[in-house]
Coordinates of C-alpha atoms in Angstrom, one line a residue:
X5 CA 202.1 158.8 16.7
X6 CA 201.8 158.7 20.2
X7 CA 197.8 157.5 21.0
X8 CA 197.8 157.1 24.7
X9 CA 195.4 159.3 26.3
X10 CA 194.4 160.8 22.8
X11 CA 190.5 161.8 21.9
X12 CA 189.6 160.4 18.6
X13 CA 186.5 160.7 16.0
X14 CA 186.2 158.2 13.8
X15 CA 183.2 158.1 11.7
X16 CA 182.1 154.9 10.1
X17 CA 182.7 153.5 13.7
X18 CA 179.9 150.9 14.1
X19 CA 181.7 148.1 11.7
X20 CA 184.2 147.4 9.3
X21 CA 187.0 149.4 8.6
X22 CA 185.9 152.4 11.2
X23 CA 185.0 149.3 13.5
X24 CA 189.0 148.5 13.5
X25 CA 190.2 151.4 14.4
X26 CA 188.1 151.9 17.1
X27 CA 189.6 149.1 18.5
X28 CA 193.0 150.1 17.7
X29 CA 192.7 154.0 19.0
X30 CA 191.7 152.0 22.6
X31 CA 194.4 149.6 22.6
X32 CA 196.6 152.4 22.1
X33 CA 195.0 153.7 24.8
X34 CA 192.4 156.3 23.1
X35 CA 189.2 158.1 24.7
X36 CA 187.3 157.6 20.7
X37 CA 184.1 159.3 19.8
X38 CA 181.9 156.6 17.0
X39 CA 179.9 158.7 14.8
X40 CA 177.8 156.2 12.8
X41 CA 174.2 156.1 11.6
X42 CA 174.0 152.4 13.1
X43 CA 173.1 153.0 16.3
X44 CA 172.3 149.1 17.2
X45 CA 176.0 148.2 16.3
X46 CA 177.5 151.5 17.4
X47 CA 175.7 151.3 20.9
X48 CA 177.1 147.9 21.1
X49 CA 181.1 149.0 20.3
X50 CA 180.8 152.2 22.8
X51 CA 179.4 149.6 25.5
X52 CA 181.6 147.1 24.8
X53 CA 184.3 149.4 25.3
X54 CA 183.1 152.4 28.0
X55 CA 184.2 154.0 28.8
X56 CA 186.4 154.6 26.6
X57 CA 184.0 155.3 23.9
X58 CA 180.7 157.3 23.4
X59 CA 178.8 156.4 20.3
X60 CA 176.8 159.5 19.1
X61 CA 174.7 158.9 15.5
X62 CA 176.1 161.1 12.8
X63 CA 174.9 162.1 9.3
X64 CA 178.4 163.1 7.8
X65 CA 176.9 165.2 5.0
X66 CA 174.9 167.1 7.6
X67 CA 176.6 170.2 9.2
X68 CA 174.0 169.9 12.0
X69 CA 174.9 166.9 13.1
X70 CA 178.5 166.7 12.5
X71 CA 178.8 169.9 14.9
X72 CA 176.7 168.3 17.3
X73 CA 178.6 164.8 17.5
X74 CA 181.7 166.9 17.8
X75 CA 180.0 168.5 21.1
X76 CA 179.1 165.7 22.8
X77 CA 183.0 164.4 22.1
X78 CA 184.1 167.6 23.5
X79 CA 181.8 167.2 26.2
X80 CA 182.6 163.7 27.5
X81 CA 186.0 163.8 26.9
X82 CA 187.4 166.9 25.1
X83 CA 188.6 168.5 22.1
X84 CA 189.6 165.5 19.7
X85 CA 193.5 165.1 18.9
X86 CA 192.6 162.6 16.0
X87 CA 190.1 162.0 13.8
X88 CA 189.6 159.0 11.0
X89 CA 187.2 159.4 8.4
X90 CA 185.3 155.5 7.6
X91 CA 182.4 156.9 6.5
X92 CA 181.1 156.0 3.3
X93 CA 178.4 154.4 1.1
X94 CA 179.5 152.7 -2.3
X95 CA 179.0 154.5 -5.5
X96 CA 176.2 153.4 -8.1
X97 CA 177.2 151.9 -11.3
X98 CA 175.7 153.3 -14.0
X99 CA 175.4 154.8 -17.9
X100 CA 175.8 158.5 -17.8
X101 CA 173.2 158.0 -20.4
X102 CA 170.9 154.6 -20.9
X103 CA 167.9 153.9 -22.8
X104 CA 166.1 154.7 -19.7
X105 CA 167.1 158.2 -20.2
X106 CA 170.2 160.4 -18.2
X107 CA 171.5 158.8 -14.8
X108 CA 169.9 159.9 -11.6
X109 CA 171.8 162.8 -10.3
X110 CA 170.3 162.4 -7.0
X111 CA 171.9 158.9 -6.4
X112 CA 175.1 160.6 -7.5
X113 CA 174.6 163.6 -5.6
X114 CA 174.1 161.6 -2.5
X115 CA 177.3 159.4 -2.8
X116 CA 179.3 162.8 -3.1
X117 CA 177.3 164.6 -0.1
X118 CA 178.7 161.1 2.1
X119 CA 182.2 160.5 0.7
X120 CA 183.1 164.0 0.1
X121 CA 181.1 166.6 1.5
X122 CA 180.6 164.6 4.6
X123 CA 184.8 163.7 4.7
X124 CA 185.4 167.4 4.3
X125 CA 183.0 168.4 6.7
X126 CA 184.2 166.3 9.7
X127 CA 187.8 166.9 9.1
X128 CA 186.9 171.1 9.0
X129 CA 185.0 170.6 12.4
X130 CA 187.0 168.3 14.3
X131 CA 190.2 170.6 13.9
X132 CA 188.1 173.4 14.8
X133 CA 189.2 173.7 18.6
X134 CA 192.8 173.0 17.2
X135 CA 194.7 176.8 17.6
X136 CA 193.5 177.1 21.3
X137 CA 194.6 173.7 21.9
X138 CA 198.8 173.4 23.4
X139 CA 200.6 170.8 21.0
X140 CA 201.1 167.5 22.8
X141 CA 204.3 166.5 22.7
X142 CA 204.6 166.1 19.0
X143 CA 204.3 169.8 16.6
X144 CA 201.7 167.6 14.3
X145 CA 197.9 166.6 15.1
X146 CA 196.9 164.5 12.0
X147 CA 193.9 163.5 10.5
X148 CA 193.5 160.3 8.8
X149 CA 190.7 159.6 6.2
X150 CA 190.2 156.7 3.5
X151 CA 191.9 157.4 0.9
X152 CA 195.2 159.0 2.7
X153 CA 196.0 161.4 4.9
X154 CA 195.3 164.7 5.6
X155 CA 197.9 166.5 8.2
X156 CA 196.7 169.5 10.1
X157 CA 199.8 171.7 10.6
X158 CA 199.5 174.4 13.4
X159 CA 201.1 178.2 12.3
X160 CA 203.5 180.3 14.0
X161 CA 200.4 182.6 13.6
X162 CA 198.0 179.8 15.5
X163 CA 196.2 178.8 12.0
X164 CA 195.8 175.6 11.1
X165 CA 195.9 174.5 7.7
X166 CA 194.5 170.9 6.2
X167 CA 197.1 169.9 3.8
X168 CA 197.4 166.0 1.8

């Protein structure tokens, strides 16, 4: 996949994993939106790297805010071309059932809501712009996330449809 000159998301940017391909999407000569809740490390990445990067703080599992980090992308440097889903907090070990009574389903709720609802979510809004956008150079945008990859494929008709 051709990178150079490419807008990326990638969520979970601030460190590890996400951190990585930051770095990678610029060396390949990316523009790359961070969406992260850590806004000391994220600020540090995006200023490290302007500016070719903008860090904006993103709550995955909220609609809100995944819309707005995807404006401010679209704002600084355009509709994204690529987006990689890093986000994600681990899942709590636990008994279904313990003497202590039924597991939380809040704490299981929440890890769903982030690794998800929240992957889901970013994928759906990042590809929004994607049938009013001309192909570049190659028929396929795709969408890479954590546990594979997800391709959007444009439509003779213009849709776009999220396949695995």
């Amino acid at each position: 996949m051709n990178i150079d000159d490419s807008i990326a998301i990638v969520t979970g940017g601030a460190s590890g994993l996400g951190a990585a391909t930051v770095e990678r999407l610029i060396a390949g000569g990316g523009r790359v939106g961070i969406f992260d809740l850590n806004e000391t490390l994220g600020q540090a990445l995006a200023a490290a790297h302007a500016p070719h990067t903008l860090f904006v703080r993103v709550d995955v599992s909220q609609e809100a805010s995944v819309a707005a980090g995807v404006d401010a992308v679209k704002r600084a440097f355009g509709a994204p071309h690529i987006c990689v889903n890093c986000a994600g907090i681990p899942g709590f070990v636990g008994r279904t059932v313990s003497k202590k009574g039924p597991f939380p389903l809040a704490e299981f709720a929440k890890v769903i809501d982030v690794n998800l609802v929240g992957t889901f979510n970013v994928a759906r809004l990042a590809a929004a712009d994607a049938p009013e956008r001309a192909p570049r150079g190659e028929r396929r945008a795709r969408h890479h996330h954590q546990h594979g990859i997800a391709r959007r494929l444009r439509r003779s008709d213009g849709a776009v449809r999220l396949c695995c």
